[in-house]
mmCIF file of C-alpha atoms in Angstrom:
data_model
loop_
_atom_site.group_PDB
_atom_site.id
_atom_site.type_symbol
_atom_site.label_atom_id
_atom_site.label_comp_id
_atom_site.label_asym_id
_atom_site.label_seq_id
_atom_site.Cartn_x
_atom_site.Cartn_y
_atom_site.Cartn_z
ATOM 1 C CA MET A 1 19.820 230.783 266.669
ATOM 2 C CA THR A 2 20.817 227.333 265.489
ATOM 3 C CA LEU A 3 20.074 225.343 262.365
ATOM 4 C CA ASP A 4 18.164 222.743 264.393
ATOM 5 C CA GLN A 5 15.984 225.461 265.903
ATOM 6 C CA LEU A 6 15.112 226.885 262.472
ATOM 7 C CA VAL A 7 14.324 223.422 261.104
ATOM 8 C CA THR A 8 12.083 222.718 264.091
ATOM 9 C CA PHE A 9 10.375 226.107 263.755
ATOM 10 C CA HIS A 10 9.727 225.496 260.043
ATOM 11 C CA LYS A 11 8.281 222.056 260.768
ATOM 12 C CA VAL A 12 5.896 223.437 263.433
ATOM 13 C CA CYS A 13 4.723 226.051 260.931
ATOM 14 C CA THR A 14 4.054 223.510 258.180
ATOM 15 C CA MET A 15 2.430 220.953 260.522
ATOM 16 C CA LYS A 16 0.566 223.637 262.557
ATOM 17 C CA SER A 17 1.133 221.495 265.621
ATOM 18 C CA PHE A 18 3.934 221.013 268.139
ATOM 19 C CA ARG A 19 2.985 217.353 268.579
ATOM 20 C CA ARG A 20 2.880 216.529 264.863
ATOM 21 C CA ALA A 21 6.155 218.405 264.319
ATOM 22 C CA ALA A 22 7.731 216.374 267.119
ATOM 23 C CA ASP A 23 6.549 213.126 265.506
ATOM 24 C CA ALA A 24 7.871 214.166 262.087
ATOM 25 C CA LEU A 25 11.262 215.134 263.516
ATOM 26 C CA HIS A 26 11.442 212.054 265.782
ATOM 27 C CA LEU A 27 11.715 214.286 268.829
ATOM 28 C CA SER A 28 9.721 214.528 272.032
ATOM 29 C CA GLN A 29 7.151 217.320 272.245
ATOM 30 C CA PRO A 30 9.001 218.932 275.197
ATOM 31 C CA ALA A 31 12.178 219.009 273.069
ATOM 32 C CA VAL A 32 10.321 220.859 270.304
ATOM 33 C CA SER A 33 8.803 223.288 272.792
ATOM 34 C CA LYS A 34 12.249 223.920 274.302
ATOM 35 C CA GLN A 35 13.752 224.799 270.900
ATOM 36 C CA ILE A 36 10.911 227.199 270.062
ATOM 37 C CA ALA A 37 11.192 228.790 273.516
ATOM 38 C CA ALA A 38 14.941 229.283 272.965
ATOM 39 C CA LEU A 39 14.244 231.023 269.653
ATOM 40 C CA GLU A 40 11.631 233.284 271.239
ATOM 41 C CA ALA A 41 14.001 234.146 274.091
ATOM 42 C CA GLU A 42 16.792 235.066 271.666
ATOM 43 C CA LEU A 43 14.531 237.153 269.411
ATOM 44 C CA GLY A 44 12.513 238.690 272.230
ATOM 45 C CA GLU A 45 9.268 237.956 270.391
ATOM 46 C CA GLN A 46 6.575 235.314 270.621
ATOM 47 C CA LEU A 47 6.470 233.227 267.450
ATOM 48 C CA PHE A 48 3.254 231.265 268.043
ATOM 49 C CA GLU A 49 -0.013 231.899 269.788
ATOM 50 C CA ARG A 50 -0.363 228.880 272.006
ATOM 51 C CA GLY A 51 -3.573 226.879 271.638
ATOM 52 C CA ARG A 52 -4.903 223.644 270.183
ATOM 53 C CA THR A 53 -3.114 224.564 266.968
ATOM 54 C CA ALA A 54 0.106 226.508 266.556
ATOM 55 C CA VAL A 55 -1.004 229.860 265.144
ATOM 56 C CA ILE A 56 1.937 231.869 263.855
ATOM 57 C CA THR A 57 2.377 235.502 264.941
ATOM 58 C CA GLU A 58 3.524 238.420 262.761
ATOM 59 C CA SER A 59 7.073 237.994 264.078
ATOM 60 C CA GLY A 60 6.792 234.297 263.327
ATOM 61 C CA LYS A 61 5.742 235.037 259.734
ATOM 62 C CA THR A 62 8.836 237.199 259.268
ATOM 63 C CA LEU A 63 11.091 234.442 260.581
ATOM 64 C CA LEU A 64 9.275 231.852 258.459
ATOM 65 C CA LYS A 65 10.460 233.518 255.223
ATOM 66 C CA TYR A 66 14.051 232.882 256.258
ATOM 67 C CA ALA A 67 13.322 229.438 257.672
ATOM 68 C CA GLU A 68 11.774 228.427 254.337
ATOM 69 C CA HIS A 69 14.934 229.563 252.557
ATOM 70 C CA VAL A 70 17.078 227.537 254.971
ATOM 71 C CA SER A 71 14.857 224.467 254.522
ATOM 72 C CA SER A 72 15.004 224.782 250.733
ATOM 73 C CA THR A 73 18.785 225.172 250.803
ATOM 74 C CA LEU A 74 19.145 222.082 252.984
ATOM 75 C CA GLN A 75 16.954 220.053 250.640
ATOM 76 C CA ASN A 76 18.962 221.219 247.625
ATOM 77 C CA ALA A 77 22.177 220.248 249.384
ATOM 78 C CA ARG A 78 20.795 216.782 250.151
ATOM 79 C CA SER A 79 19.673 216.342 246.534
ATOM 80 C CA GLU A 80 23.000 217.458 245.070
ATOM 81 C CA ILE A 81 24.982 215.240 247.412
ATOM 82 C CA ALA A 82 22.710 212.313 246.519
ATOM 83 C CA ASP A 83 23.373 213.034 242.837
ATOM 84 C CA ILE A 84 27.112 212.952 243.489
ATOM 85 C CA ARG A 85 26.760 209.698 245.404
ATOM 86 C CA GLU A 86 24.711 208.176 242.593
ATOM 87 C CA LEU A 87 27.113 209.537 239.914
ATOM 88 C CA LYS A 88 24.474 211.803 238.372
ATOM 89 C CA ARG A 89 26.764 214.798 238.730
ATOM 90 C CA GLY A 90 30.244 215.691 239.885
ATOM 91 C CA HIS A 91 33.649 216.880 238.775
ATOM 92 C CA LEU A 92 36.912 214.952 238.818
ATOM 93 C CA VAL A 93 40.402 216.465 238.651
ATOM 94 C CA ILE A 94 43.117 214.001 237.676
ATOM 95 C CA GLY A 95 46.733 214.302 236.615
ATOM 96 C CA ALA A 96 48.941 211.928 234.666
ATOM 97 C CA SER A 97 52.651 211.795 233.971
ATOM 98 C CA HIS A 98 53.589 212.111 230.308
ATOM 99 C CA THR A 99 54.024 208.382 229.647
ATOM 100 C CA LEU A 100 50.585 207.474 230.979
ATOM 101 C CA ALA A 101 48.983 210.524 229.391
ATOM 102 C CA THR A 102 50.058 209.113 226.030
ATOM 103 C CA ASN A 103 49.561 205.376 226.533
ATOM 104 C CA LEU A 104 46.709 204.994 229.036
ATOM 105 C CA LEU A 105 44.759 208.196 229.562
ATOM 106 C CA PRO A 106 42.870 208.402 226.232
ATOM 107 C CA ASP A 107 41.339 204.938 226.701
ATOM 108 C CA LEU A 108 40.689 205.561 230.393
ATOM 109 C CA VAL A 109 38.964 208.906 229.858
ATOM 110 C CA GLU A 110 36.902 207.536 226.965
ATOM 111 C CA LYS A 111 35.594 204.626 229.046
ATOM 112 C CA PHE A 112 34.865 206.906 232.004
ATOM 113 C CA ARG A 113 32.944 209.455 229.919
ATOM 114 C CA LEU A 114 30.915 206.751 228.183
ATOM 115 C CA LYS A 115 29.871 205.263 231.515
ATOM 116 C CA TYR A 116 29.462 208.512 233.481
ATOM 117 C CA PRO A 117 28.575 211.248 230.953
ATOM 118 C CA GLN A 118 27.134 213.552 233.635
ATOM 119 C CA ILE A 119 30.499 213.844 235.399
ATOM 120 C CA THR A 120 32.879 216.480 234.068
ATOM 121 C CA MET A 121 36.647 216.088 234.180
ATOM 122 C CA SER A 122 39.775 218.206 234.320
ATOM 123 C CA VAL A 123 42.822 216.321 233.055
ATOM 124 C CA GLU A 124 46.329 217.658 233.587
ATOM 125 C CA THR A 125 49.695 216.269 232.529
ATOM 126 C CA GLY A 126 53.224 216.771 233.800
ATOM 127 C CA TRP A 127 56.323 214.980 234.977
ATOM 128 C CA ALA A 128 55.778 212.320 237.625
ATOM 129 C CA PRO A 129 57.256 214.391 240.511
ATOM 130 C CA GLU A 130 54.946 217.271 239.565
ATOM 131 C CA ILE A 131 51.895 214.997 239.557
ATOM 132 C CA VAL A 132 52.811 213.505 242.934
ATOM 133 C CA SER A 133 53.432 216.964 244.399
ATOM 134 C CA ARG A 134 50.079 218.264 243.139
ATOM 135 C CA VAL A 135 48.259 215.268 244.655
ATOM 136 C CA GLN A 136 49.962 215.982 247.972
ATOM 137 C CA SER A 137 48.977 219.665 247.845
ATOM 138 C CA HIS A 138 45.290 218.787 247.151
ATOM 139 C CA ASP A 139 45.387 220.258 243.616
ATOM 140 C CA LEU A 140 44.500 216.872 242.101
ATOM 141 C CA ASP A 141 41.945 214.316 243.281
ATOM 142 C CA LEU A 142 43.958 211.448 241.824
ATOM 143 C CA GLY A 143 47.309 211.064 240.118
ATOM 144 C CA LEU A 144 48.618 208.533 237.623
ATOM 145 C CA ALA A 145 52.403 208.476 237.646
ATOM 146 C CA VAL A 146 55.248 206.288 236.433
ATOM 147 C CA LEU A 147 57.855 205.821 239.150
ATOM 148 C CA VAL A 148 61.299 204.551 238.235
ATOM 149 C CA GLY A 149 63.269 202.073 240.313
ATOM 150 C CA SER A 150 61.044 201.854 243.392
ATOM 151 C CA LYS A 151 57.846 203.270 244.792
ATOM 152 C CA SER A 152 58.020 206.244 247.136
ATOM 153 C CA ASP A 153 57.537 205.725 250.866
ATOM 154 C CA ASN A 154 55.870 209.107 251.494
ATOM 155 C CA PRO A 155 53.577 208.378 254.487
ATOM 156 C CA GLN A 156 51.022 210.999 253.403
ATOM 157 C CA LEU A 157 50.375 209.289 250.082
ATOM 158 C CA VAL A 158 49.122 205.912 248.903
ATOM 159 C CA TYR A 159 50.741 204.379 245.821
ATOM 160 C CA GLN A 160 48.903 201.505 244.157
ATOM 161 C CA ALA A 161 50.942 199.966 241.354
ATOM 162 C CA PHE A 162 48.797 198.662 238.507
ATOM 163 C CA ASP A 163 51.455 197.955 235.895
ATOM 164 C CA ILE A 164 55.170 197.166 235.895
ATOM 165 C CA SER A 165 57.214 197.882 232.815
ATOM 166 C CA GLU A 166 60.828 197.218 231.929
ATOM 167 C CA THR A 167 62.876 200.352 231.400
ATOM 168 C CA VAL A 168 65.192 199.951 228.415
ATOM 169 C CA PHE A 169 68.218 201.661 226.957
ATOM 170 C CA ILE A 170 67.659 202.459 223.297
ATOM 171 C CA THR A 171 69.774 203.275 220.272
ATOM 172 C CA SER A 172 69.009 203.796 216.608
ATOM 173 C CA GLY A 173 68.064 200.701 214.647
ATOM 174 C CA LYS A 174 69.605 202.080 211.441
ATOM 175 C CA GLU A 175 72.540 204.128 212.790
ATOM 176 C CA PRO A 176 73.270 202.371 216.102
ATOM 177 C CA LEU A 177 75.795 203.882 218.475
ATOM 178 C CA VAL A 178 75.757 200.577 220.363
ATOM 179 C CA THR A 179 76.120 197.298 218.499
ATOM 180 C CA LYS A 180 76.613 194.920 221.427
ATOM 181 C CA ALA A 181 73.779 193.424 223.460
ATOM 182 C CA GLN A 182 75.390 194.633 226.701
ATOM 183 C CA ILE A 183 78.010 197.243 227.492
ATOM 184 C CA SER A 184 79.825 198.287 230.661
ATOM 185 C CA PHE A 185 78.988 201.425 232.586
ATOM 186 C CA ASP A 186 82.292 202.985 231.512
ATOM 187 C CA GLU A 187 81.368 202.399 227.866
ATOM 188 C CA PHE A 188 77.926 203.824 228.474
ATOM 189 C CA ALA A 189 79.352 206.937 230.165
ATOM 190 C CA LYS A 190 81.187 207.863 226.954
ATOM 191 C CA LEU A 191 78.030 207.871 224.848
ATOM 192 C CA PRO A 192 76.052 211.042 224.041
ATOM 193 C CA LEU A 193 72.701 210.975 225.808
ATOM 194 C CA ILE A 194 69.372 212.337 224.638
ATOM 195 C CA LEU A 195 67.294 213.026 227.728
ATOM 196 C CA ASN A 196 64.270 214.961 228.824
ATOM 197 C CA HIS A 197 64.792 217.861 231.188
ATOM 198 C CA GLN A 198 65.427 217.371 234.887
ATOM 199 C CA GLY A 199 61.792 216.863 235.820
ATOM 200 C CA CYS A 200 61.917 213.447 234.135
ATOM 201 C CA LEU A 201 62.432 210.500 236.483
ATOM 202 C CA TYR A 202 64.442 208.553 233.902
ATOM 203 C CA ARG A 203 66.957 211.384 233.820
ATOM 204 C CA ARG A 204 66.974 211.669 237.606
ATOM 205 C CA TYR A 205 67.687 207.966 237.841
ATOM 206 C CA LEU A 206 70.654 208.217 235.458
ATOM 207 C CA GLU A 207 72.036 211.294 237.200
ATOM 208 C CA GLY A 208 71.947 209.364 240.468
ATOM 209 C CA ARG A 209 73.846 206.431 238.969
ATOM 210 C CA PHE A 210 76.464 208.713 237.391
ATOM 211 C CA ALA A 211 76.922 210.465 240.739
ATOM 212 C CA GLU A 212 77.508 207.091 242.412
ATOM 213 C CA HIS A 213 80.297 206.454 239.884
ATOM 214 C CA SER A 214 81.662 210.009 240.329
ATOM 215 C CA THR A 215 81.290 210.451 236.585
ATOM 216 C CA ALA A 216 79.928 213.444 234.681
ATOM 217 C CA ILE A 217 76.800 212.699 232.681
ATOM 218 C CA ASN A 218 77.112 213.430 228.949
ATOM 219 C CA VAL A 219 73.798 215.015 227.916
ATOM 220 C CA ALA A 220 74.198 215.815 224.220
ATOM 221 C CA VAL A 221 70.623 216.989 223.664
ATOM 222 C CA GLU A 222 68.013 217.982 226.242
ATOM 223 C CA VAL A 223 64.434 217.767 224.997
ATOM 224 C CA LEU A 224 60.900 218.188 226.251
ATOM 225 C CA GLY A 225 58.720 215.195 225.440
ATOM 226 C CA PHE A 226 59.258 211.529 224.698
ATOM 227 C CA GLU A 227 58.342 211.738 221.013
ATOM 228 C CA LEU A 228 61.229 214.082 220.218
ATOM 229 C CA GLU A 229 63.517 211.983 222.398
ATOM 230 C CA LYS A 230 62.644 208.907 220.321
ATOM 231 C CA LYS A 231 62.999 210.731 216.989
ATOM 232 C CA LEU A 232 66.483 212.038 217.766
ATOM 233 C CA THR A 233 67.555 208.624 219.028
ATOM 234 C CA GLN A 234 66.272 207.059 215.803
ATOM 235 C CA LEU A 235 68.503 209.465 213.874
ATOM 236 C CA GLY A 236 71.553 208.190 215.745
ATOM 237 C CA LEU A 237 72.262 211.452 217.584
ATOM 238 C CA GLY A 238 72.539 209.705 220.930
ATOM 239 C CA VAL A 239 71.181 206.947 223.158
ATOM 240 C CA SER A 240 68.395 207.177 225.682
ATOM 241 C CA LEU A 241 66.414 205.446 228.430
ATOM 242 C CA LEU A 242 62.648 204.959 228.300
ATOM 243 C CA SER A 243 59.882 202.599 229.362
ATOM 244 C CA ARG A 244 59.496 199.693 226.962
ATOM 245 C CA ALA A 245 55.806 200.556 226.703
ATOM 246 C CA VAL A 246 56.728 203.923 225.184
ATOM 247 C CA VAL A 247 58.973 202.444 222.464
ATOM 248 C CA ASN A 248 57.189 199.155 221.666
ATOM 249 C CA LYS A 249 56.052 200.370 218.259
ATOM 250 C CA GLU A 250 59.521 201.567 217.231
ATOM 251 C CA LEU A 251 61.147 198.359 218.473
ATOM 252 C CA LYS A 252 58.772 196.268 216.360
ATOM 253 C CA GLU A 253 59.423 198.468 213.330
ATOM 254 C CA GLY A 254 63.177 198.212 213.850
ATOM 255 C CA SER A 255 63.773 201.970 213.988
ATOM 256 C CA LEU A 256 65.017 201.550 217.563
ATOM 257 C CA LYS A 257 66.751 198.692 219.310
ATOM 258 C CA THR A 258 67.589 197.997 222.931
ATOM 259 C CA PHE A 259 70.810 197.259 224.736
ATOM 260 C CA LYS A 260 71.745 196.581 228.346
ATOM 261 C CA VAL A 261 74.166 198.381 230.635
ATOM 262 C CA LYS A 262 75.840 196.167 233.210
ATOM 263 C CA GLY A 263 74.656 197.089 236.698
ATOM 264 C CA LEU A 264 71.758 199.214 235.478
ATOM 265 C CA ASP A 265 68.674 197.030 235.469
ATOM 266 C CA LEU A 266 65.482 198.668 236.584
ATOM 267 C CA ARG A 267 61.725 198.642 236.281
ATOM 268 C CA SER A 268 59.151 201.395 236.183
ATOM 269 C CA TYR A 269 55.897 201.253 238.128
ATOM 270 C CA SER A 270 52.668 202.780 236.872
ATOM 271 C CA CYS A 271 50.858 203.891 240.017
ATOM 272 C CA LEU A 272 47.598 205.386 241.157
ATOM 273 C CA VAL A 273 48.496 208.076 243.699
ATOM 274 C CA TYR A 274 46.206 209.719 246.259
ATOM 275 C CA ARG A 275 46.364 211.225 249.728
ATOM 276 C CA ARG A 276 46.039 208.666 252.496
ATOM 277 C CA GLU A 277 43.171 210.483 254.242
ATOM 278 C CA LYS A 278 41.372 211.371 250.995
ATOM 279 C CA TYR A 279 37.607 210.832 250.963
ATOM 280 C CA PHE A 280 36.570 209.092 247.746
ATOM 281 C CA ASN A 281 33.435 210.714 246.368
ATOM 282 C CA GLY A 282 31.234 209.080 243.734
ATOM 283 C CA ALA A 283 33.259 210.403 240.797
ATOM 284 C CA MET A 284 36.510 209.080 242.242
ATOM 285 C CA ARG A 285 34.963 205.685 242.988
ATOM 286 C CA GLY A 286 33.651 205.562 239.420
ATOM 287 C CA PHE A 287 37.132 206.315 238.088
ATOM 288 C CA LEU A 288 38.573 203.458 240.139
ATOM 289 C CA LYS A 289 35.956 201.092 238.710
ATOM 290 C CA ILE A 290 37.103 201.929 235.181
ATOM 291 C CA LEU A 291 40.743 201.487 236.162
ATOM 292 C CA GLN A 292 39.811 198.131 237.713
ATOM 293 C CA GLU A 293 38.163 197.049 234.451
ATOM 294 C CA ILE A 294 41.323 197.855 232.503
ATOM 295 C CA PHE A 295 43.607 196.173 235.067
ATOM 296 C CA PRO A 296 41.432 193.364 236.515
ATOM 297 C CA LYS A 297 44.310 191.671 238.348
ATOM 298 C CA CYS A 298 44.822 194.723 240.559
ATOM 299 C CA ASN A 299 42.840 195.445 243.699
ATOM 300 C CA PHE A 300 42.201 199.171 243.915
ATOM 301 C CA SER A 301 41.246 199.737 247.531
ATOM 302 C CA HIS A 302 40.288 202.970 249.233
ATOM 303 C CA LYS A 303 38.675 204.011 252.469
#
């Protein structure tokens, strides 16, 4: 018993005619008769009394109850999928690395909810490698992550950069541990560092550079979260490395100031991340439209 056979059977019942059912289903009458005959052969019962009109038998009436349920379920599925396509319903699961969760996500979610109030959202935050990993494992529909130095070349994922930010070394504006505009790497290596734990890409970047110089990294304080990292740096307890976008306010206020380290000049890329083969449903396409409005110079493409 196939779905097509049940649909055809239901249509013959409602139209009370093999010919009219064939016209409604855009099939030939012999094709309809063949499907009904296959059903009768499988069930071992005649479903219609053949005549000028298709008169349903007792066995046919029993099958009709189930065929009506199947037809109703199919119609509901079509309606719900149409609602998703037309953004009348849906659910979106996104993740954002900590920097973007603070600086971009509130505005992005607000605009999305105002435009698509029927679509619910789950928003998760984490370190960039965690977000990328969860996109790859299908836990997230879309990821927003800041990548330091260069974009990944993972063939399973698509990275679309929508913003490039300078990554800056920072020290206290009032109790600076660095007073020169630029210092050497050897000078930098002697300074106490305030860094987030090892899930943070800024820390991973520095650990890689220290390893290249065969020098031990001097982490004075390990924290969880950029706000605490900034506060401790403001107090002069160490120096740190963050995206300029994260410290713009403090730089303007003078509570932090930047310095350069010779040979360490890098940028951070804010990227939309998704699986290469990912199908973009209505909710995901709507999210991209909002992102496009915020970053009009970018071209967010998807299949």
